[in-house]
């Protein structure tokens, strides 16, 4: 016999300001099954919870309805409350009379009270049919996968590994280091980027708990928190890294040169290469698409074959070249995943008014970064790509691919103002005769020492910051004419520049959206992965066990990215330190007597949680893997014979709710 | 501000995203007119609209300097339809009789002569030399006047006349 207690929360004036809670309580007392109803100022407070526990004892309640806010907020709270009073925690239902009633019906108080009563009546009808449920337990694979080896992934991998858990770090490129490795200095301290990054890279390469997989990509992910199965494709390196000593003979002698990705296309690299001298692993890979021997093989059968080349193979003292090497695909078991695939710079060819890539001396900030860097293609000489002369007038154009609806990038990239300030300072230090102009819409310098840094660029280094967005760049007599408005004066201005630098914005790495789909996590219009909660769960995706670090979820600077790497690692460590996970019992259940064995449920299940089993009478029936099931209910609505039911949301319960409000 | 203008500004806020302007100056920087005539500044005009100074924008002669090249509209990062906005403002200004004298003269010629460039002695002579048929000046004039009167052009003309009388009287 159900003995239901109903607790109506005032939520201060949030509910009581609109809903007549006393009327709801007296109506509840007349509902079938209800033996007790009381009001409460704040049910979620210590006092409120104590009142619920006392009432459970006094009135020997075996079912509880809390009429208050959304179950998203306090369902766990009240489940714990009834559990402390000795009830099964699943014998509690919430009626949402705040978000669904008082907050939206403030203009009609009597009707709001009526709706609150209906909500309570539904919850009472449902709770009477609640069953005692027991959570299951499942083991955890104590190993983490980190996808993306930039500074966020490096930090996460090191922190997890240092806590004693094994880490697999997967990186698409031949080296870890990411975008930070391409930078010359960092704002606002002007630390040498490589000097602070490369020790971390080396640490990753040498860490006994970290397995580094470069030129590798995640292809498939299945399973669930604590027990993921990940398929990783290792692209053919065509160099046996277990034999290679990294002596460098091959890349010094390789005759085929292609534009270097690491130098943003400004310099050349060979076809067997390491991207930069401090690369980790410091062993080369062969760029097979551009390799001369590959072209020779591809031309087999043609009359005139290109030369075989194979110089690297001939010269390699260790005999490490493996032209026949092929991709390998392996599966790994991991308990947690950190996604840190980072960003790429916006491609400025989308801007025809800035030349759209036609003018050689209109470069991106990342390219200027390579020119400023002593390890860059010019050895740290800032020269014009067109004629190799030292530019004296340099104009920066802000918000290229940021705050621009036209190119589908309406957001602010957050770091550009600061890196422009940094580059004006570095330019002046390279060549005191340089005059820098910066066209900006707004200076966004929110951060420790940021505003002061921009002031330094203006006051100590004489950069002229002009408020206005550049409208056009065109070539005239060997100069680049930059037209914009100085909107503080209100006049159009023209600057004849030697070099124009476009502050290209941050966008997700190519393929980030495809990876998000592989992982089953949500991403926004621009391809940034969406956090589980933007304020309170910034490091979690909306899939349990998949965590986020760095620019994969939005524009960020280096310190923030590193903090996120450590934060995501802390989440992973917290997860992997448990021995088993408690699973939610509100999952699907098959009634084998009704199941016709059509297995339509298996087709629709997004979590691969349904299999089949052979019954003793020889029939086939669906079987739910309770640790994979997320309780979405798709199978329930698909089942033709009504054999599927979602625990906690059974057909009987839902129908009882419908009957309760329609009677 | 008069009601018609207010309604128009409300419509433009929705249709042409006037309120999205963040005053970056891309329009003014790229405007060929602003390059030649600094008193003309599309960014300032949008700023004035945002400030509720629509009447001043309507009254200013600069409104008529826009050549409708649409460069501003193409480049605006916020997608504001600047040149469309200016066209709609010109319509209201014209309906109030505020339009440049050269344009008004053209309109009056159109109304009185049936064409923007009226037939003159030299044109008639040249037509005869080229063997082109003579043009009947009156042909279609009544129809055209009816069209002008029935459309907003008539409103513009009437308003301009009223304003002229006000000035003279």
Coordinates of N, CA and C in Angstrom, one line a residue, chain A residues 331 407 446 585 648:
Chain A
X331 N 43.3 -1.5 -32.0 CA 42.2 -1.0 -31.0 C 42.9 -1.0 -29.6
X407 N 31.9 35.9 -43.0 CA 32.7 34.7 -43.3 C 32.4 33.6 -42.3
X446 N 41.8 41.8 -22.0 CA 41.4 41.4 -20.7 C 42.3 40.3 -20.2
X585 N 20.5 2.9 -12.9 CA 19.5 1.8 -13.1 C 18.3 2.2 -14.0
X648 N 11.8 3.3 -14.4 CA 11.6 4.7 -13.9 C 10.7 5.5 -14.8

